[in-house]
XYZ file of C-alpha atoms in Angstrom:
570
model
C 1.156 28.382 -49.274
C 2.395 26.946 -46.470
C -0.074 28.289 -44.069
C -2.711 27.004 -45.908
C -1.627 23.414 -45.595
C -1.782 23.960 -42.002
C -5.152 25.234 -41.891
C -5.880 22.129 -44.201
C -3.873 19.920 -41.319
C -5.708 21.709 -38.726
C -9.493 21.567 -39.739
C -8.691 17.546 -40.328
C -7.489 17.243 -36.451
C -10.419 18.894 -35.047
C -12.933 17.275 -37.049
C -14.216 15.281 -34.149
C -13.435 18.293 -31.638
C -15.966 19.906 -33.725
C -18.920 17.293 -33.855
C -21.947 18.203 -32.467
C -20.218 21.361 -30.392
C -21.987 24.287 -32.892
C -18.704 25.412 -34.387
C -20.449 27.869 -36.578
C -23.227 28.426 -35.311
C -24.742 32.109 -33.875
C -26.453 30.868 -31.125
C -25.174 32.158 -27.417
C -25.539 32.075 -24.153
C -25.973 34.759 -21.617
C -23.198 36.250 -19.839
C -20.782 39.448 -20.492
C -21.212 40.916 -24.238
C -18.383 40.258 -26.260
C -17.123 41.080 -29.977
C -16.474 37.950 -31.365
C -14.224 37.533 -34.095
C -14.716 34.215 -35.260
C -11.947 33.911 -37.499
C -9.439 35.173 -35.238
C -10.872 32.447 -32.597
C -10.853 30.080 -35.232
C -7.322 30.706 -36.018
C -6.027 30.543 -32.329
C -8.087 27.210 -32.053
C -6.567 25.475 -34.707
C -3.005 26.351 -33.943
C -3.971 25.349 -30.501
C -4.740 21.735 -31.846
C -2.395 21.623 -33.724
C 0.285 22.123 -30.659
C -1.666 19.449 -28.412
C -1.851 16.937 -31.023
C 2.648 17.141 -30.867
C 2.140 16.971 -27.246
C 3.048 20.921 -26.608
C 0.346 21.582 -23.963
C 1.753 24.634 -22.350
C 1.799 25.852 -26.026
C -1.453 24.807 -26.438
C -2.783 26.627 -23.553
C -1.403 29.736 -24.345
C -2.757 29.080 -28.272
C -6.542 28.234 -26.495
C -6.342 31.482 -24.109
C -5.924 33.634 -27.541
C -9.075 32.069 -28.874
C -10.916 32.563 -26.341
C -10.132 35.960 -26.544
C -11.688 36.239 -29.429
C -14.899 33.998 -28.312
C -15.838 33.100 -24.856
C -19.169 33.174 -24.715
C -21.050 31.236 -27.420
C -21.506 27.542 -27.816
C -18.790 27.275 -29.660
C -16.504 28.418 -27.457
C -17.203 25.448 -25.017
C -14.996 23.176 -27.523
C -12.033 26.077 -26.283
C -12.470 25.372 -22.852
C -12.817 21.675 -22.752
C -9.271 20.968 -25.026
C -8.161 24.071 -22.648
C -9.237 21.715 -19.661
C -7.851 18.708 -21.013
C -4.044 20.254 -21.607
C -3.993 22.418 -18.407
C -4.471 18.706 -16.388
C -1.407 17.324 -18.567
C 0.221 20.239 -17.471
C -0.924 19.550 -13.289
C -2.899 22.540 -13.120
C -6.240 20.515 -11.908
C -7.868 23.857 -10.089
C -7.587 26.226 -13.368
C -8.794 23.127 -15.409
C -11.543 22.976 -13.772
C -12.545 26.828 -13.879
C -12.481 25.846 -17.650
C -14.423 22.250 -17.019
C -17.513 24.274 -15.630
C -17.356 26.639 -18.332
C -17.233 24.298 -21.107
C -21.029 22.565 -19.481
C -22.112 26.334 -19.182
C -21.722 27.367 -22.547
C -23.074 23.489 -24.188
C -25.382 21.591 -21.693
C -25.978 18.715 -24.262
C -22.354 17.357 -24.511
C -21.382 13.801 -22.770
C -18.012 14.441 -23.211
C -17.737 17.813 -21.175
C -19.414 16.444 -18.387
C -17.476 13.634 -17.950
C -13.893 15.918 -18.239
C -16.327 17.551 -15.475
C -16.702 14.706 -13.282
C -12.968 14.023 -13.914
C -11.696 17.546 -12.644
C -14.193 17.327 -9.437
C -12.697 14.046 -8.378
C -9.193 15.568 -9.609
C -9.578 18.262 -6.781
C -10.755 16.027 -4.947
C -14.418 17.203 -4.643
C -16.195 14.077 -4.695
C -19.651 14.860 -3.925
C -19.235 17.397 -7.110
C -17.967 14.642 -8.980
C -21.063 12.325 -7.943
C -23.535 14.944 -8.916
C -22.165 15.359 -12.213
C -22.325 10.934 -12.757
C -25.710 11.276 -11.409
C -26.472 13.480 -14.139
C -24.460 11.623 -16.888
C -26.318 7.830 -15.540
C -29.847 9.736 -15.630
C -28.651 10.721 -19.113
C -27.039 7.418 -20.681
C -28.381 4.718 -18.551
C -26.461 2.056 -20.896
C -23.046 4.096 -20.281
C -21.464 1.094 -17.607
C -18.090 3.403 -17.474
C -20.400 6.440 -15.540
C -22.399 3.823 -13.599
C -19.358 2.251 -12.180
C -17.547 5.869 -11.711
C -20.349 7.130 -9.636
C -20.371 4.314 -7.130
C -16.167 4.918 -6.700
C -17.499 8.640 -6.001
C -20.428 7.460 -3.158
C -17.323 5.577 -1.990
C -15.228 8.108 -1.751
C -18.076 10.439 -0.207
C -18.148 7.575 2.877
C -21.840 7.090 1.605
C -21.335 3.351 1.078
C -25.081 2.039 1.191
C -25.219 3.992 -1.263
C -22.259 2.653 -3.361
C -22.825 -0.964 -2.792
C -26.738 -0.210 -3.694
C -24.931 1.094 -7.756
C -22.664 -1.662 -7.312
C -25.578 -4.299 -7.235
C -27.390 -2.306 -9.833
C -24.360 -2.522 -12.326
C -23.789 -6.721 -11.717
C -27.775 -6.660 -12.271
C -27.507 -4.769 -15.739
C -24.013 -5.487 -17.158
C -23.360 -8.610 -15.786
C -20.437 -9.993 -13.378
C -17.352 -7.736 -13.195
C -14.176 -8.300 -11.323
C -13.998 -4.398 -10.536
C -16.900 -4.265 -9.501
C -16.803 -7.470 -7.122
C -13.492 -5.978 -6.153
C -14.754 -2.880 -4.753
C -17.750 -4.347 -2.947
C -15.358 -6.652 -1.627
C -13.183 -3.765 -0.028
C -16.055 -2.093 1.622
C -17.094 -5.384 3.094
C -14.025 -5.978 4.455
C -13.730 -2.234 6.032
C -16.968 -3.389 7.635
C -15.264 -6.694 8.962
C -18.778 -8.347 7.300
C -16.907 -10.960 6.806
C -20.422 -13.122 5.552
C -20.287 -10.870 3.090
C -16.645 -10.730 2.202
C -17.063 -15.135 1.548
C -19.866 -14.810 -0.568
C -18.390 -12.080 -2.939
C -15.289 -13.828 -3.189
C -17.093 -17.184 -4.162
C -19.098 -15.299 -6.589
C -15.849 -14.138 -8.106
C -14.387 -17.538 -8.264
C -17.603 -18.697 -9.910
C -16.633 -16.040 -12.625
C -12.962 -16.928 -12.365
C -12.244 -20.367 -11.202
C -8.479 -20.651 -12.120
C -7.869 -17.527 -9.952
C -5.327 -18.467 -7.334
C -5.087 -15.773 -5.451
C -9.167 -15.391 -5.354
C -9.044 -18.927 -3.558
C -6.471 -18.140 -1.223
C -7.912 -15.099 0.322
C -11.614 -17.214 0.346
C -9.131 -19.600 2.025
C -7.385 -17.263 4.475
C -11.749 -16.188 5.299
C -12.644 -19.044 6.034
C -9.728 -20.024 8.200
C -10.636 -16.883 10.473
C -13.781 -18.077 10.742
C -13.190 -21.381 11.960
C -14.392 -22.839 8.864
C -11.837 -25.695 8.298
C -13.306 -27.983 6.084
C -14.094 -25.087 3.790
C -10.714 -23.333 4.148
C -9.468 -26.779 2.948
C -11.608 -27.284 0.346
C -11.230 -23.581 -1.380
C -7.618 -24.338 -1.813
C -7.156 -27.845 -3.195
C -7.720 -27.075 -6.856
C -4.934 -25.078 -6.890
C -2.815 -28.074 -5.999
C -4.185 -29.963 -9.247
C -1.715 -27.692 -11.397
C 0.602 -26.183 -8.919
C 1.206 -28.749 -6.729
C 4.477 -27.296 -4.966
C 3.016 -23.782 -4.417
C 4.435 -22.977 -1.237
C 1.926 -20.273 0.097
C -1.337 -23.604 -0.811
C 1.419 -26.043 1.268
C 1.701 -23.897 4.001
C -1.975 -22.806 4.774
C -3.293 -26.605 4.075
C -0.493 -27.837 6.651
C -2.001 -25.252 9.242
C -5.467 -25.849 8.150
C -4.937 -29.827 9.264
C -2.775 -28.427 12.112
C -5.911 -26.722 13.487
C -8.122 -29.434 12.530
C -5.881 -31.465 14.698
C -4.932 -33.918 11.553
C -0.921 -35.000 12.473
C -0.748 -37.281 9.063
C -2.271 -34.584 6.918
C 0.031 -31.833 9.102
C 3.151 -33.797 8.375
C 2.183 -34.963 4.661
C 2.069 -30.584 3.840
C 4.701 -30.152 5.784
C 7.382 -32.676 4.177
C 5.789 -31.473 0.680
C 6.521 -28.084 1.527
C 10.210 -28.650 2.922
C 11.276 -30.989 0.228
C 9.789 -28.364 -2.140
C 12.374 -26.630 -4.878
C 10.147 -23.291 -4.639
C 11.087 -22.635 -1.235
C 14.585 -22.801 0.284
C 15.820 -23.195 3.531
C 16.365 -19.113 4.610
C 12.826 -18.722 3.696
C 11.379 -22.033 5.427
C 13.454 -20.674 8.625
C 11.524 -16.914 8.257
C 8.095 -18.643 7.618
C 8.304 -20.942 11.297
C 9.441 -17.693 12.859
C 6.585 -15.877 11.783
C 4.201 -18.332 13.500
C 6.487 -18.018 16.383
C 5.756 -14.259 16.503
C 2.306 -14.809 15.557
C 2.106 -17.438 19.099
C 1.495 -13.879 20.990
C -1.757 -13.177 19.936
C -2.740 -17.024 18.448
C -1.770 -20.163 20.728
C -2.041 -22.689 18.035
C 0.356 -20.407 15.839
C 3.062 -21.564 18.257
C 1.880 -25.398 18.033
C 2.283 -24.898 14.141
C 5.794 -23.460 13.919
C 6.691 -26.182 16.510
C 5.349 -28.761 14.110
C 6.869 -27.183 11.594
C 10.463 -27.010 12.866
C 10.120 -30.864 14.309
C 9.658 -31.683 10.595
C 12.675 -30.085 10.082
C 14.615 -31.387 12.142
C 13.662 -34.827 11.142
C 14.447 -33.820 7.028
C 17.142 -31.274 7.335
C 19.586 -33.601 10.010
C 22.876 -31.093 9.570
C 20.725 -27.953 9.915
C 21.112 -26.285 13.130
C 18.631 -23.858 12.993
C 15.495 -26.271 13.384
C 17.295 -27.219 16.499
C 17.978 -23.956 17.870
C 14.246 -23.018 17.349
C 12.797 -26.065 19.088
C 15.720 -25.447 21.763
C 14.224 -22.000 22.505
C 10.732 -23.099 22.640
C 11.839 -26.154 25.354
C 13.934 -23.735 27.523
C 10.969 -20.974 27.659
C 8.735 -24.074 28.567
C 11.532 -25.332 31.449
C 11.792 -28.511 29.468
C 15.629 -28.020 29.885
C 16.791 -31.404 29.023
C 15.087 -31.130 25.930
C 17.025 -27.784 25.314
C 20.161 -29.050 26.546
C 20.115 -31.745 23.513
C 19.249 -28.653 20.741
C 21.823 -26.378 22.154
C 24.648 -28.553 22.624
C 24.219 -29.751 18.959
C 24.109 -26.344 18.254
C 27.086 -25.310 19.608
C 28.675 -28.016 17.598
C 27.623 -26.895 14.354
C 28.444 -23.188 15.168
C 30.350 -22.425 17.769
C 30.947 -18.656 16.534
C 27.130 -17.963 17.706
C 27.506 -17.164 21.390
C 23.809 -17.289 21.779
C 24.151 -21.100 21.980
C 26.379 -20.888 24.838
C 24.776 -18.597 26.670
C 21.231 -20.733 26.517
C 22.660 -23.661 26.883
C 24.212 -22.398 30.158
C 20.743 -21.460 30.774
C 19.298 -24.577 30.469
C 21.720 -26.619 32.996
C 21.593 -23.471 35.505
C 17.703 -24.547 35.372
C 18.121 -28.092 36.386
C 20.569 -26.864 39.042
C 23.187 -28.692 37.231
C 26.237 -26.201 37.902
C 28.760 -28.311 37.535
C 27.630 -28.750 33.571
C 26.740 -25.034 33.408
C 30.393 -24.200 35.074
C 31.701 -26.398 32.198
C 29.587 -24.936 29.070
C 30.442 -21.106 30.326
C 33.968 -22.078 30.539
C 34.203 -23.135 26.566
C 31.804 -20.428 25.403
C 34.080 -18.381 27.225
C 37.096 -19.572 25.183
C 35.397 -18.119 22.503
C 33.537 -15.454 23.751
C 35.896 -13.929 26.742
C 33.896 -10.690 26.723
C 30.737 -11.558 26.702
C 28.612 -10.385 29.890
C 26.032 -13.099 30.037
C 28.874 -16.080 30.137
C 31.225 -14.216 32.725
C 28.083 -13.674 34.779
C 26.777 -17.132 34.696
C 30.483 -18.881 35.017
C 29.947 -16.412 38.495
C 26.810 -17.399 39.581
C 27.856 -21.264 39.389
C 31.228 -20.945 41.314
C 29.029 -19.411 43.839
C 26.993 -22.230 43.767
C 29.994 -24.655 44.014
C 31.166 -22.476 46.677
C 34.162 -21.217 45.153
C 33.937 -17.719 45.587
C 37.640 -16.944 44.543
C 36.800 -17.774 41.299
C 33.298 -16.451 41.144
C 34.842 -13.034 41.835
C 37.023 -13.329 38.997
C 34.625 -13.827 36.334
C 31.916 -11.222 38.222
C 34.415 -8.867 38.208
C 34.708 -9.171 34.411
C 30.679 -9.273 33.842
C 30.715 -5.874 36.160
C 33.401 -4.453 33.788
C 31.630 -5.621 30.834
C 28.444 -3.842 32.178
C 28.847 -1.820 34.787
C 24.929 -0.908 35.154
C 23.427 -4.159 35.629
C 22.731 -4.648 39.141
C 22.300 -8.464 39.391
C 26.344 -9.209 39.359
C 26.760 -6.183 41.507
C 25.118 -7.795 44.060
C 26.522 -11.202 43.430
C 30.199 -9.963 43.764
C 29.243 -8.288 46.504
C 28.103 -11.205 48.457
C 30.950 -13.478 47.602
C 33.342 -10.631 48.692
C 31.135 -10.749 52.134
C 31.583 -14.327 52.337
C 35.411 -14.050 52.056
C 35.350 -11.147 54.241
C 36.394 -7.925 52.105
C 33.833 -5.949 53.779
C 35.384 -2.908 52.223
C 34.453 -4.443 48.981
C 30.833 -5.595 49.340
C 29.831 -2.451 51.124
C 31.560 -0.376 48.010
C 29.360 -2.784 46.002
C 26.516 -2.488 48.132
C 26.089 1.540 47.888
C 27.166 1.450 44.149
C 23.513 -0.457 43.521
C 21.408 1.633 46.147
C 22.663 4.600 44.314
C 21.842 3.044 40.941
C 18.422 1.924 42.252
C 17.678 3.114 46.001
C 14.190 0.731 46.533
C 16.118 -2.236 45.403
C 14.318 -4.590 48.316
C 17.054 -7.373 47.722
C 20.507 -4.914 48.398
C 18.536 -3.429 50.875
C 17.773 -6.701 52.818
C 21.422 -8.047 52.396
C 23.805 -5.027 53.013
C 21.696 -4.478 56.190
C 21.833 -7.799 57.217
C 25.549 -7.774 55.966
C 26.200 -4.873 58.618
C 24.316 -6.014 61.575
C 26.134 -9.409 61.601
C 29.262 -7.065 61.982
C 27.464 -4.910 65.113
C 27.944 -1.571 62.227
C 25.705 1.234 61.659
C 22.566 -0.658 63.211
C 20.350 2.240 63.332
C 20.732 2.633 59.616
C 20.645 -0.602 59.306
C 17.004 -1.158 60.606
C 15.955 1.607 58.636
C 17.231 -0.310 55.135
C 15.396 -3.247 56.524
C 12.080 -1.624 57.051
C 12.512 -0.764 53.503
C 12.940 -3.460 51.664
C 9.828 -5.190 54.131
C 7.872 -2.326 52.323
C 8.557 -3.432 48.892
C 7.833 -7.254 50.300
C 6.419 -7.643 53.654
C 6.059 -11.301 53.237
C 9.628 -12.352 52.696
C 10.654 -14.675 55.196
C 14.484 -13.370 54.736
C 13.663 -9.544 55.064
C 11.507 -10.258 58.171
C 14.149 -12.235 59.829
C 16.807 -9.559 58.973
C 14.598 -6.857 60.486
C 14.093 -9.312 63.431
C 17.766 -9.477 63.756
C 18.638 -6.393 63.660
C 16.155 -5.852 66.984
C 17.785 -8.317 68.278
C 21.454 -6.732 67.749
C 19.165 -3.325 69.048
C 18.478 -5.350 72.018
C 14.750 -5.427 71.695
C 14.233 -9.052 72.170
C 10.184 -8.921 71.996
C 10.337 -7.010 68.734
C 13.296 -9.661 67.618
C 10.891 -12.822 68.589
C 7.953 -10.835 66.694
C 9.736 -10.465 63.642
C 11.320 -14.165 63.387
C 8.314 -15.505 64.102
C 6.479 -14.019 61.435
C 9.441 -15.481 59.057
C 9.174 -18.894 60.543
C 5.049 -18.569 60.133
C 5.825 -17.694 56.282
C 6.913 -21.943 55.959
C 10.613 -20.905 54.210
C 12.402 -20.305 57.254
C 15.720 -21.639 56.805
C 18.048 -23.229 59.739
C 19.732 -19.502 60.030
C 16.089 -18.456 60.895
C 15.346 -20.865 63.353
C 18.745 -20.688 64.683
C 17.874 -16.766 65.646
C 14.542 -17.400 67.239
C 16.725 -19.656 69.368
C 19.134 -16.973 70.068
C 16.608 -14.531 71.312
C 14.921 -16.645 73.969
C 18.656 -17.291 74.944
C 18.655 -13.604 75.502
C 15.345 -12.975 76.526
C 16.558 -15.601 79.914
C 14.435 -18.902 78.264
C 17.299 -21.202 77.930
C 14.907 -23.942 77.435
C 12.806 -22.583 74.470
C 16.315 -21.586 72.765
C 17.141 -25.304 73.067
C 13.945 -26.172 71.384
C 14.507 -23.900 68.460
C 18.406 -24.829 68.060
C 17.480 -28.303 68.149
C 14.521 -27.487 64.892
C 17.266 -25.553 63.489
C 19.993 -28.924 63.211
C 17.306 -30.826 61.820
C 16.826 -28.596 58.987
C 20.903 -28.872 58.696
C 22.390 -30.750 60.532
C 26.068 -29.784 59.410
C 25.544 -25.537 61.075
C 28.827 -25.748 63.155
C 27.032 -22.602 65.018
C 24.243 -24.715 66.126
C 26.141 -27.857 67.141
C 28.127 -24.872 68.970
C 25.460 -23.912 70.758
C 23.523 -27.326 71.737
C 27.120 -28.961 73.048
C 27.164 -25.225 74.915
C 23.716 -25.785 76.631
C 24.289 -29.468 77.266
């Protein structure tokens, strides 16, 4: 009794299974004889639906595999393999489902439904031009099918043959009527194409079929800004404003839009919309004008924008430092240091913590040459920030400046601790230990850096120089020189130490070459005149020296050496 009722159930869920398939029927097609049993298949069939219909496909399977058994070969048997098909995909087999798929259309050419599982399992395997035969087929066969029109020009897609896909794309608007889909896809092959013609005039069709669309309008938007379109870039966006009027993606694009279009009042209108806005805060205001910054590599007017941007800023949000800090980095890049000076310092105020604000505004007043103000700003970032490298080297640099080496030793020795790799404080230290004369030092200093980086032109030129002024080691001396006049034969410095070293060599013509071809650079300083006056003295022209001594006090008139030398002659 009870396995009647479940033949009962079972006959009910394959009613439609059964439609039009020849379940019954004695017609067959050709292939390998078989005894059929049609009971037994029967049997196994129904038990198989009745499985997939509580979602048991692996019991299903095994149920369909029985009936077919039984029957594999007739018309009816094509049913088997198609629910076989179906449950062996829910199961992820997609390459035995499709054995079955193309055995199901063998044994019953006339059925819609096997074709399309067909089509399915192709593209499921990912043989698309498989797939497109078998929509080409199912089109030919129901024309007014849109499902199989539109799934055959995703498979041409797929196939790279996208003539042909945008040709059944056009044919499917023409016969069904607009579709976003559709539109969508021709819109992504367009776009791969960079046709961008093509990519504004499907997106306006679209917005003629969806007006309210916002993000339609902002990509049409975004197209038309690319293409230097202003007017229409503007003009694609505004509606949105008429019921979202603080949508802060529309606020942003319109205030570059009038940016670009050189419109301040507009500019400034989006702008103060957009930063008084409740739908944006401040984090995300700050990220969106450092995007433009970023963007300023590849797009000049980006930069222009975030400036703009952060100006507005500045003006509105009066206790933010970050504004500031922004505009401070864009005036220091741009050697407007005064300008920077005024962001930094305020910056520093409102957060001290942030060494970065020290360090550039250090920056800035080393710029102007100001190293009293940069000794000062190091000094309190330092207070804060004792170990960082960048303050200790620049509180260095401007002792040096202010000639007071004893300190700037003290604070390079900290950078070098800091960072021992860096070459630039290196060499600094090592100069201010030659000017106090710890010659022991410097040279250490000296070699440390040559050994770090042998072709560095500048060590080179100054430990050589550093050495012949002490009569040391000339011969190696001249060869350091020659060096560095490799890596910059025009330097006035490096050809005067060369020349000096020839001089200290005793070869007075090759001296008076070499510190002439300084002096003809036009940055010879009064230690370089001063030279060329010492080697005529040498070279037994007493009167040329005087000429060149006498050039070399007007260019500084303080040189004890030269005053020396003159009150010598006289």
């Amino acid at each position: 009794m009870i396995r009647h009722f479940r033949l009962i159930f079972g006959f009910v869920l394959i009613a439609f299974s059964l439609s039009g398939c020849g379940w019954g029927k004695e017609s067959q097609v050709t292939g390998p004889k078989q005894t059929v049993d049609e009971n037994k298949a029967l049997e196994f069939f129904i038990d198989g639906v009745t499985q997939e219909s509580m979602g048991q496909s692996a019991a299903a399977i095994e149920l369909y595999q029985k009936s077919l058994i039984y029957d594999s070969t007739t018309t009816r048997a094509a049913t088997t393999y198609y629910n076989l098909a179906k449950n062996l995909i829910a199961v992820k087999q997609p390459a035995l489902a499709l054995q079955s798929g193309i055995k199901s259309v063998q044994l019953d050419t006339t059925n819609a439904d096997y074709y399309a599982l067909l089509a399915t399992l192709y593209f499921e395997n990912t043989r698309y031009k498989e797939a497109a035969q078998v929509y080409e087929k199912l089109v030919k066969s129901y024309p007014d099918n849109n499902d199989y029109l539109y799934k055959l020009a995703v498979m041409y897609q797929l196939t790279r043959n996208m003539n042909k896909a945008l040709d059944i794309f056009d044919q499917y608007i023409q016969k069904f009527g607009e579709d976003f889909n559709v539109r969508m896809q021709q819109l992504m092959i367009y776009d791969a194409r960079n046709e961008r013609g093509r990519v504004i005039s499907i997106l306006n069709m679209m917005i003629a079929g969806d007006p309210e669309n916002d993000n339609l309008r902002k990509t049409l938007s975004k197209e038309y800004l690319q293409a230097g379109k202003l007017d229409s870039a503007e003009t694609a966006l505004i509606p949105i404003l008429s019921t979202k009027p603080n949508d802060v993606q529309t606020l942003l694009t319109l205030a570059e839009i009038s940016f670009r279009a050189k419109d301040s009042i507009k500019t400034s209108d989006y702008v103060k919309k957009l930063i008084l806005s409740d739908e944006i805060d401040e984090e995300d205001l700050i990220g969106v004008g450092q995007t433009y910054f970023q963007m300023a590599k590849d797009d000049s007017a980006a930069l222009g924008f975030a400036l703009h941007l952060f100006s507005e800023m500045e003006s509105v949000k009066k206790d933010d430092w970050r504004p500031k800090w922004f505009m401070g980095m864009n005036y220091l890049s741009g050697g407007k240091n005064k300008e920077a000076i005024e962001r930094f310092e305020f910056v520093v105020s409102k957060k001290p913590d942030m060494v970065q604000g020290w360090q550039n505004l250090t920056i800035a007043y080393l710029q102007l040459n100001d190293y009293k103000s940069a000794d000062a700003s190091a000094t309190k970032g330092l207070s804060l920030h004792g170990m960082d490298f960048q303050l200790n080297y620049f509180k260095g640099f401007a002792s040096i400046q202010m000639n007071n080496d004893s300190v700037a030793i003290r604070f390079l020795e900290k950078a070098t601790s800091i960072n021992p790799y860096t070459a630039e404080p290196l060499i600094l230290l090592a100069s201010s230990y030659e000017k106090v004369k710890q010659y022991s030092h410097s040279d250490s200093l000296f070699e440390k850096v040559l050994k770090m980086d042998p072709e560095n032109a500048l060590v080179l030129n100054n430990f050589a120089y550093s050495l012949s002024e002490r009569d040391l080691r000339l011969e190696e001396s001249r060869k350091m020189s020659a060096a560095s006049l490799l890596k910059d034969p025009k330097n006035a410095a490096y050809l005067d130490t060369y020349g000096w070293i020839l001089y200290k060599l005793k070869d007075y013509e090759g001296a008076e070459e070499y510190i002439k071809k300084a002096i003809d650079t036009g940055e010879a300083s009064a230690v370089v005149l001063e030279h060329l006056g010492d080697v005529y003295q040498a070279m037994g022209k007493p009167a040329e020296a005087r000429i060149w001594w006498e050039k070399a006090r007007a260019k500084d008139p303080t040189r004890a050496s030269i005053i020396n030398k003159l009150e010598t002659a006289n």
